[in-house]
């Protein structure tokens, strides 16, 4: 067996099989490139599902982490620490909001938002106890906890994990009329992704997101935008909602907020909304820890310049132009997305998304499939145009067969 095969067999022997990774074992990485245990190099066109927007081993982020490692890494929220206030203030300012509730993973931010919306519904909106409803969209992906999979429409994510948490209404993504009809006096929030990543980088019809904004405002319902994957530069703006000129009531952030170094997530909103929490009602041992704050502060500083957003916009235009040329030739059925983020529907006759991903792996390119014959392309925003073009060449070669 090769070193790679031995490593994979050993991982499979001792880990739960809740993932089906591509057969590559990464040993190191820098920028947009990863190197495996046998010294082969791969162009990373996945970027840790957008957790690595700033690339592998980003110097500024690694230096910020190293400096903080030597000072203090964890206090728990039992005590104050000297990076916390700055982190909350800077993140709130980046979002144009007032208040931050830090957590660790994306799913925790979503769970926190569900609790926030329910409590806001009971305490502020006046919804009768136990009656709060949250509207979500079909084909959503918000994480893996029991409550979150309760409102998933993906049978694989849901089956055998019941009993399910009640209190959610699922409406078709992109359908404003269905959302309006689903709304009642007990609706406390709408929770949606501005672009559905896991569903295949689905961009909703123009006007949908402003429509959701108007409807939620009219009906005194919180608009919770899950920007965990779409946010922080990926689409060419700090937030995907900016493309539609929309500001939600609540942002959910994660992934890139931790710079691919540490898990950092947050719920960001107004003081009125997040003000519903009292001590003891919610928390996390690691949420808002000094190391997380130090890295996230650097991420925020990098986003403040607009440089990464601009890069994503420019390279994204190039990516979509090139991918657009592939449609019509039979191999690619559709391309969607915004900025450096694309869902590419490959003609099923050429293989599943997994088949294509494996063939790209052999060519030195790492992507990940979603459902069916779709692959998604989301390179680190620091990728060079030359490297992106090289990756696109490899894709063209694979599609030619
Ligand atoms: C939109 C969105 N929300 C939430 C999550 C969950 O984040 P995590 O895996 O950090 O729990 C993801 C992860 O892919 C996501 O894409």
Short mmCIF file of C-alpha atoms and ligand atoms in Angstrom, two decimals:
data_model
loop_
_atom_site.label_atom_id
_atom_site.label_comp_id
_atom_site.label_asym_id
_atom_site.label_seq_id
_atom_site.Cartn_x
_atom_site.Cartn_y
_atom_site.Cartn_z
CA UNK A 1 0.00 0.00 0.00
CA UNK A 2 1.15 3.55 -0.68
CA UNK A 3 1.66 6.04 2.16
CA UNK A 4 -1.64 7.63 1.16
CA UNK A 5 -3.55 4.34 1.14
CA UNK A 6 -2.09 3.35 4.52
CA UNK A 7 -3.04 6.70 6.04
CA UNK A 8 -6.60 6.45 4.69
CA UNK A 9 -7.04 2.86 5.87
CA UNK A 10 -5.83 3.82 9.31
CA UNK A 11 -8.18 6.83 9.47
CA UNK A 12 -11.08 4.64 8.41
CA UNK A 13 -10.26 2.05 11.04
CA UNK A 14 -10.39 4.53 13.91
CA UNK A 15 -12.90 7.22 12.95
CA UNK A 16 -16.64 7.40 12.51
CA UNK A 17 -17.61 7.36 8.85
CA UNK A 18 -19.64 10.54 8.88
CA UNK A 19 -17.64 11.91 5.94
CA UNK A 20 -16.50 10.45 2.62
CA UNK A 21 -13.30 12.42 1.95
CA UNK A 22 -11.53 12.40 -1.38
CA UNK A 23 -8.52 10.05 -1.33
CA UNK A 24 -5.85 12.65 -0.54
CA UNK A 25 -3.97 13.06 2.73
CA UNK A 26 -2.80 16.63 3.22
CA UNK A 27 0.40 17.29 5.13
CA UNK A 28 0.93 21.02 4.63
CA UNK A 29 -0.56 24.01 2.85
CA UNK A 30 0.22 27.56 1.87
CA UNK A 31 -1.92 30.15 0.12
CA UNK A 32 -4.12 28.30 -2.37
CA UNK A 33 -1.96 25.18 -2.46
CA UNK A 34 -1.91 22.00 -0.40
CA UNK A 35 0.79 19.32 -0.36
CA UNK A 36 0.03 15.69 0.44
CA UNK A 37 2.02 13.13 2.42
CA UNK A 38 3.76 12.00 -0.77
CA UNK A 39 4.81 15.51 -1.77
CA UNK A 40 2.18 16.04 -4.50
CA UNK A 41 0.74 19.55 -4.76
CA UNK A 42 -2.93 20.41 -5.25
CA UNK A 43 -4.72 23.64 -5.99
CA UNK A 44 -7.40 24.14 -3.34
CA UNK A 45 -10.63 25.22 -4.99
CA UNK A 46 -12.73 24.52 -1.90
CA UNK A 47 -11.05 26.66 0.79
CA UNK A 48 -12.55 24.71 3.69
CA UNK A 49 -16.09 25.60 2.57
CA UNK A 50 -15.04 29.28 2.73
CA UNK A 51 -13.35 29.04 6.13
CA UNK A 52 -10.07 29.68 4.31
CA UNK A 53 -11.02 32.85 2.44
CA UNK A 54 -7.62 34.33 3.31
CA UNK A 55 -5.68 31.25 2.26
CA UNK A 56 -3.70 28.62 4.09
CA UNK A 57 -1.07 29.84 6.52
CA UNK A 58 -1.93 33.49 6.00
CA UNK A 59 1.02 35.31 7.62
CA UNK A 60 -1.03 38.02 9.31
CA UNK A 61 -3.41 35.49 10.82
CA UNK A 62 -0.71 33.07 11.90
CA UNK A 63 1.30 35.92 13.48
CA UNK A 64 -1.78 37.18 15.32
CA UNK A 65 -2.45 33.66 16.62
CA UNK A 66 1.16 33.10 17.65
CA UNK A 67 1.34 36.41 19.51
CA UNK A 68 -1.86 35.58 21.38
CA UNK A 69 -0.72 32.01 22.15
CA UNK A 70 2.12 33.50 24.17
CA UNK A 71 -0.20 35.77 26.17
CA UNK A 72 -3.47 34.09 27.13
CA UNK A 73 -5.66 31.64 25.20
CA UNK A 74 -8.69 30.96 27.35
CA UNK A 75 -10.36 32.60 30.31
CA UNK A 76 -13.93 31.34 29.82
CA UNK A 77 -16.54 34.04 30.11
CA UNK A 78 -16.33 33.77 33.90
CA UNK A 79 -13.79 36.59 33.64
CA UNK A 80 -13.20 39.47 31.26
CA UNK A 81 -10.16 39.42 28.96
CA UNK A 82 -8.47 42.23 27.16
CA UNK A 83 -9.28 41.24 23.53
CA UNK A 84 -13.01 40.77 24.01
CA UNK A 85 -14.34 44.33 23.98
CA UNK A 86 -12.25 45.22 20.94
CA UNK A 87 -13.44 42.13 19.07
CA UNK A 88 -17.11 42.83 19.76
CA UNK A 89 -16.81 46.52 18.90
CA UNK A 90 -14.91 45.86 15.66
CA UNK A 91 -17.21 43.10 14.50
CA UNK A 92 -20.31 45.12 15.31
CA UNK A 93 -18.84 48.05 13.33
CA UNK A 94 -18.00 45.82 10.35
CA UNK A 95 -21.63 44.68 10.32
CA UNK A 96 -23.10 48.14 10.98
CA UNK A 97 -24.75 46.65 14.07
CA UNK A 98 -24.48 47.20 17.82
CA UNK A 99 -24.11 43.90 19.63
CA UNK A 100 -22.19 40.66 19.23
CA UNK A 101 -22.73 37.25 20.81
CA UNK A 102 -19.68 35.09 20.06
CA UNK A 103 -19.79 31.32 19.70
CA UNK A 104 -17.50 28.80 17.96
CA UNK A 105 -19.07 26.84 15.13
CA UNK A 106 -21.60 27.89 12.55
CA UNK A 107 -24.21 25.52 13.93
CA UNK A 108 -23.84 27.11 17.36
CA UNK A 109 -24.44 30.55 15.86
CA UNK A 110 -27.61 29.22 14.20
CA UNK A 111 -28.77 27.61 17.46
CA UNK A 112 -28.08 30.90 19.24
CA UNK A 113 -30.14 32.76 16.64
CA UNK A 114 -33.05 30.34 17.10
CA UNK A 115 -32.97 30.96 20.86
CA UNK A 116 -32.61 34.72 20.33
CA UNK A 117 -35.59 34.86 17.95
CA UNK A 118 -37.80 32.79 20.23
CA UNK A 119 -36.97 34.82 23.32
CA UNK A 120 -37.38 38.08 21.36
CA UNK A 121 -40.73 36.77 20.16
CA UNK A 122 -41.99 36.08 23.67
CA UNK A 123 -40.48 39.07 25.47
CA UNK A 124 -40.66 41.81 22.83
CA UNK A 125 -43.20 40.83 20.18
CA UNK A 126 -45.63 39.29 22.66
CA UNK A 127 -46.05 35.85 21.10
CA UNK A 128 -47.84 33.42 23.50
CA UNK A 129 -45.44 31.10 25.32
CA UNK A 130 -44.41 28.04 23.33
CA UNK A 131 -46.03 29.25 20.09
CA UNK A 132 -43.07 30.91 18.31
CA UNK A 133 -42.52 29.91 14.69
CA UNK A 134 -39.47 30.44 12.50
CA UNK A 135 -39.75 30.32 8.71
CA UNK A 136 -36.91 28.61 6.86
CA UNK A 137 -36.33 27.68 3.21
CA UNK A 138 -36.33 24.34 1.43
CA UNK A 139 -32.87 22.95 0.60
CA UNK A 140 -31.35 24.99 3.42
CA UNK A 141 -28.11 24.08 5.10
CA UNK A 142 -27.58 25.61 8.52
CA UNK A 143 -25.60 22.88 10.30
CA UNK A 144 -25.96 19.49 11.93
CA UNK A 145 -27.47 19.77 15.42
CA UNK A 146 -30.73 17.99 16.23
CA UNK A 147 -32.73 21.24 16.08
CA UNK A 148 -31.14 22.33 12.81
CA UNK A 149 -31.65 18.99 11.05
CA UNK A 150 -35.26 19.15 12.25
CA UNK A 151 -35.87 21.83 9.60
CA UNK A 152 -33.65 20.35 6.89
CA UNK A 153 -35.31 19.02 3.71
CA UNK A 154 -32.37 16.72 2.98
CA UNK A 155 -33.38 13.15 3.92
CA UNK A 156 -29.73 12.17 4.43
CA UNK A 157 -29.25 14.94 7.00
CA UNK A 158 -32.52 14.14 8.82
CA UNK A 159 -33.37 10.46 8.70
CA UNK A 160 -33.08 8.54 11.99
CA UNK A 161 -32.33 11.67 14.04
CA UNK A 162 -35.85 12.36 15.30
CA UNK A 163 -37.80 13.20 17.32
CA UNK A 164 -37.51 16.58 15.66
CA UNK A 165 -37.68 20.03 17.21
CA UNK A 166 -40.99 21.73 16.38
CA UNK A 167 -41.51 25.41 15.63
CA UNK A 168 -40.30 25.70 12.04
CA UNK A 169 -42.19 26.28 8.78
CA UNK A 170 -40.43 25.34 5.56
CA UNK A 171 -41.25 27.31 2.40
CA UNK A 172 -39.70 27.01 -1.08
CA UNK A 173 -36.49 29.07 -1.42
CA UNK A 174 -37.00 32.10 -3.61
CA UNK A 175 -40.80 32.09 -3.26
CA UNK A 176 -41.92 35.28 -1.55
CA UNK A 177 -45.62 34.51 -1.90
CA UNK A 178 -45.19 31.22 -0.04
CA UNK A 179 -43.30 33.04 2.69
CA UNK A 180 -46.03 35.65 3.01
CA UNK A 181 -48.69 32.96 3.23
CA UNK A 182 -46.74 31.03 5.87
CA UNK A 183 -46.46 34.07 8.14
CA UNK A 184 -48.73 34.33 11.16
CA UNK A 185 -48.82 36.50 14.28
CA UNK A 186 -46.62 33.90 15.93
CA UNK A 187 -43.84 34.12 13.34
CA UNK A 188 -40.78 35.49 15.09
CA UNK A 189 -38.13 35.14 12.40
CA UNK A 190 -37.21 34.21 8.87
CA UNK A 191 -33.89 32.33 8.73
CA UNK A 192 -32.34 32.03 5.27
CA UNK A 193 -29.03 31.89 3.42
CA UNK A 194 -28.71 34.82 0.97
CA UNK A 195 -27.12 32.29 -1.39
CA UNK A 196 -27.63 28.60 -0.63
CA UNK A 197 -24.15 27.10 -0.59
CA UNK A 198 -24.64 23.41 0.10
CA UNK A 199 -27.68 23.30 -2.17
CA UNK A 200 -25.33 24.05 -5.08
CA UNK A 201 -24.60 27.78 -4.78
CA UNK A 202 -28.19 28.79 -5.53
CA UNK A 203 -28.69 32.51 -6.02
CA UNK A 204 -32.34 33.47 -5.41
CA UNK A 205 -34.27 35.45 -8.03
CA UNK A 206 -33.52 39.20 -8.09
CA UNK A 207 -35.87 41.02 -5.76
CA UNK A 208 -36.43 38.07 -3.44
CA UNK A 209 -34.11 39.22 -0.66
CA UNK A 210 -35.38 42.84 -0.71
CA UNK A 211 -38.88 41.32 -0.68
CA UNK A 212 -38.03 39.26 2.41
CA UNK A 213 -36.69 42.44 4.02
CA UNK A 214 -39.88 44.37 3.30
CA UNK A 215 -42.16 41.55 4.40
CA UNK A 216 -40.32 40.90 7.66
CA UNK A 217 -40.27 44.62 8.49
CA UNK A 218 -43.97 44.94 7.73
CA UNK A 219 -44.87 41.96 9.92
CA UNK A 220 -42.47 42.66 12.80
CA UNK A 221 -40.48 39.51 12.12
CA UNK A 222 -36.69 39.24 12.47
CA UNK A 223 -34.75 38.71 9.26
CA UNK A 224 -31.87 36.39 10.19
CA UNK A 225 -29.28 36.12 7.43
CA UNK A 226 -27.06 33.06 7.63
CA UNK A 227 -23.90 34.52 6.04
CA UNK A 228 -21.71 31.81 7.54
CA UNK A 229 -20.61 30.64 4.10
CA UNK A 230 -21.63 33.57 1.89
CA UNK A 231 -20.21 36.33 4.06
CA UNK A 232 -16.83 37.93 4.69
CA UNK A 233 -15.70 38.59 1.14
CA UNK A 234 -16.64 35.44 -0.74
CA UNK A 235 -19.14 37.05 -3.12
CA UNK A 236 -17.17 40.22 -3.77
CA UNK A 237 -18.77 42.14 -0.91
CA UNK A 238 -18.46 41.79 2.85
CA UNK A 239 -21.99 40.33 2.94
CA UNK A 240 -23.87 38.63 0.10
CA UNK A 241 -26.96 40.64 1.04
CA UNK A 242 -25.15 43.84 0.05
CA UNK A 243 -25.55 42.88 -3.61
CA UNK A 244 -29.28 43.47 -3.13
CA UNK A 245 -28.90 46.50 -0.87
CA UNK A 246 -30.41 44.59 2.04
CA UNK A 247 -29.54 44.88 5.74
CA UNK A 248 -30.99 42.10 7.92
CA UNK A 249 -31.86 42.29 11.62
CA UNK A 250 -29.38 39.56 12.49
CA UNK A 251 -26.19 38.35 10.79
CA UNK A 252 -24.85 34.87 11.47
CA UNK A 253 -21.13 34.61 10.81
CA UNK A 254 -18.63 31.78 11.11
CA UNK A 255 -16.11 29.96 8.93
CA UNK A 256 -13.85 32.76 7.57
CA UNK A 257 -14.27 34.74 10.81
CA UNK A 258 -11.75 32.33 12.34
CA UNK A 259 -9.39 32.72 9.37
CA UNK A 260 -9.11 28.96 8.96
CA UNK A 261 -7.12 28.94 12.19
CA UNK A 262 -9.68 28.58 14.98
CA UNK A 263 -13.44 28.11 15.00
CA UNK A 264 -15.10 31.47 15.56
CA UNK A 265 -18.76 32.28 14.98
CA UNK A 266 -21.04 35.06 16.04
CA UNK A 267 -24.55 36.38 16.09
CA UNK A 268 -24.52 40.10 15.34
CA UNK A 269 -27.57 42.29 15.78
CA UNK A 270 -29.04 45.32 17.50
CA UNK A 271 -28.89 45.88 21.24
CA UNK A 272 -32.68 45.45 21.35
CA UNK A 273 -32.57 41.96 19.88
CA UNK A 274 -29.50 40.50 21.58
CA UNK A 275 -30.44 42.42 24.73
CA UNK A 276 -33.00 39.70 25.48
CA UNK A 277 -30.34 37.50 27.06
CA UNK A 278 -29.63 37.58 30.79
CA UNK A 279 -26.67 35.91 32.55
CA UNK A 280 -27.08 32.16 32.69
CA UNK A 281 -29.43 31.89 29.72
CA UNK A 282 -26.89 31.11 27.02
CA UNK A 283 -23.16 30.67 26.61
CA UNK A 284 -20.16 28.62 25.63
CA UNK A 285 -16.88 27.84 27.41
CA UNK A 286 -14.84 28.67 24.32
CA UNK A 287 -17.05 31.35 22.74
CA UNK A 288 -15.20 34.67 22.52
CA UNK A 289 -11.93 33.25 23.86
CA UNK A 290 -8.78 35.40 23.58
CA UNK A 291 -7.21 33.34 20.79
CA UNK A 292 -10.43 33.44 18.76
CA UNK A 293 -10.77 37.18 19.32
CA UNK A 294 -7.14 37.85 18.31
CA UNK A 295 -7.47 35.95 15.04
CA UNK A 296 -10.93 37.35 14.26
CA UNK A 297 -9.70 40.90 14.93
CA UNK A 298 -7.07 40.39 12.25
CA UNK A 299 -9.71 38.98 9.89
CA UNK A 300 -11.88 42.05 10.52
CA UNK A 301 -8.92 44.40 9.92
CA UNK A 302 -8.23 42.65 6.61
CA UNK A 303 -11.85 42.99 5.55
CA UNK A 304 -11.92 46.66 6.52
CA UNK A 305 -9.62 47.56 3.61
CA UNK A 306 -12.03 46.11 1.02
CA UNK A 307 -9.05 44.55 -0.75
CA UNK A 308 -10.26 40.94 -0.46
CA UNK A 309 -13.80 41.81 -1.49
CA UNK A 310 -12.44 43.57 -4.58
CA UNK A 311 -10.25 40.63 -5.42
CA UNK A 312 -13.19 38.25 -5.10
CA UNK A 313 -15.29 40.50 -7.32
CA UNK A 314 -12.63 40.82 -10.05
CA UNK A 315 -11.46 37.22 -10.06
CA UNK A 316 -15.08 36.15 -9.66
CA UNK A 317 -16.05 37.97 -12.85
CA UNK A 318 -13.23 36.17 -14.60
CA UNK A 319 -14.23 32.79 -13.12
CA UNK A 320 -17.86 33.18 -14.16
CA UNK A 321 -16.90 34.40 -17.64
CA UNK A 322 -14.73 31.31 -18.15
CA UNK A 323 -17.26 28.90 -16.66
CA UNK A 324 -19.98 30.51 -18.76
CA UNK A 325 -18.01 29.55 -21.89
CA UNK A 326 -18.29 25.91 -20.84
CA UNK A 327 -22.07 25.92 -20.90
CA UNK A 328 -23.69 25.20 -24.22
CA UNK A 329 -20.98 22.72 -25.21
CA UNK A 330 -22.83 19.80 -23.59
CA UNK A 331 -20.44 19.11 -20.71
CA UNK A 332 -21.76 21.78 -18.36
CA UNK A 333 -25.49 22.28 -17.95
CA UNK A 334 -25.54 25.34 -15.71
CA UNK A 335 -23.30 27.60 -13.70
CA UNK A 336 -24.47 29.71 -10.76
CA UNK A 337 -22.91 31.88 -8.12
CA UNK A 338 -21.44 35.22 -7.27
CA UNK A 339 -17.86 36.38 -6.79
CA UNK A 340 -15.33 33.61 -6.25
CA UNK A 341 -18.07 31.09 -5.67
CA UNK A 342 -19.65 28.86 -8.29
CA UNK A 343 -21.89 25.83 -8.48
CA UNK A 344 -21.28 23.94 -11.72
CA UNK A 345 -23.84 21.38 -12.91
CA UNK A 346 -21.96 18.81 -14.95
CA UNK A 347 -23.88 16.80 -17.54
CA UNK A 348 -24.83 13.59 -15.67
CA UNK A 349 -23.54 11.51 -18.61
CA UNK A 350 -20.01 12.60 -17.66
CA UNK A 351 -20.36 11.21 -14.15
CA UNK A 352 -21.45 12.24 -10.70
CA UNK A 353 -20.02 15.25 -8.94
CA UNK A 354 -17.93 12.78 -6.97
CA UNK A 355 -16.53 11.22 -10.18
CA UNK A 356 -15.58 14.67 -11.48
CA UNK A 357 -14.00 15.61 -8.13
CA UNK A 358 -11.91 12.41 -8.19
CA UNK A 359 -10.77 13.09 -11.76
CA UNK A 360 -9.84 16.65 -10.81
CA UNK A 361 -7.91 15.30 -7.84
CA UNK A 362 -5.84 13.19 -10.23
CA UNK A 363 -5.15 16.42 -12.14
CA UNK A 364 -3.99 18.21 -8.98
CA UNK A 365 -7.16 20.19 -8.24
CA UNK A 366 -9.31 19.87 -5.14
CA UNK A 367 -13.04 20.57 -5.34
CA UNK A 368 -16.05 19.05 -3.64
CA UNK A 369 -19.30 17.82 -5.08
CA UNK A 370 -22.70 18.65 -3.70
CA UNK A 371 -25.84 16.81 -4.70
CA UNK A 372 -25.94 14.83 -7.94
CA UNK A 373 -23.60 16.08 -10.63
CA UNK A 374 -22.82 19.47 -9.15
CA UNK A 375 -19.37 20.61 -8.08
CA UNK A 376 -18.67 23.85 -6.33
CA UNK A 377 -15.70 26.08 -6.82
CA UNK A 378 -14.70 28.41 -4.00
CA UNK A 379 -10.94 29.05 -3.97
CA UNK A 380 -9.22 31.08 -1.28
CA UNK A 381 -9.65 34.76 -2.18
CA UNK A 382 -5.85 35.08 -2.27
CA UNK A 383 -5.55 32.77 -5.28
CA UNK A 384 -3.62 34.27 -8.20
CA UNK A 385 -5.27 34.67 -11.58
CA UNK A 386 -2.63 32.36 -13.08
CA UNK A 387 -3.42 29.61 -10.58
CA UNK A 388 -7.14 30.03 -11.11
CA UNK A 389 -6.61 29.75 -14.87
CA UNK A 390 -4.50 26.65 -14.34
CA UNK A 391 -7.32 25.11 -12.31
CA UNK A 392 -9.85 26.01 -15.00
CA UNK A 393 -7.61 24.37 -17.61
CA UNK A 394 -7.62 21.20 -15.56
CA UNK A 395 -11.41 21.34 -15.32
CA UNK A 396 -11.67 21.75 -19.10
CA UNK A 397 -9.34 18.76 -19.54
CA UNK A 398 -11.45 16.59 -17.22
CA UNK A 399 -14.67 17.58 -18.96
CA UNK A 400 -13.14 16.67 -22.33
CA UNK A 401 -12.54 13.20 -20.92
C1 LIG B 1 -24.76 28.51 5.56
C2 LIG B 1 -24.17 27.64 6.63
N1 LIG B 1 -24.65 27.74 7.89
C3 LIG B 1 -24.16 27.00 8.88
C4 LIG B 1 -23.16 26.08 8.66
C5 LIG B 1 -22.64 25.23 9.80
O1 LIG B 1 -21.37 25.61 10.16
P1 LIG B 1 -20.45 24.60 11.03
O2 LIG B 1 -20.07 23.48 10.15
O3 LIG B 1 -19.28 25.46 11.44
O4 LIG B 1 -21.28 24.19 12.20
C6 LIG B 1 -22.64 25.94 7.36
C7 LIG B 1 -21.58 24.94 7.08
O5 LIG B 1 -21.32 24.56 5.98
C8 LIG B 1 -23.16 26.73 6.33
O6 LIG B 1 -22.72 26.63 5.08
#
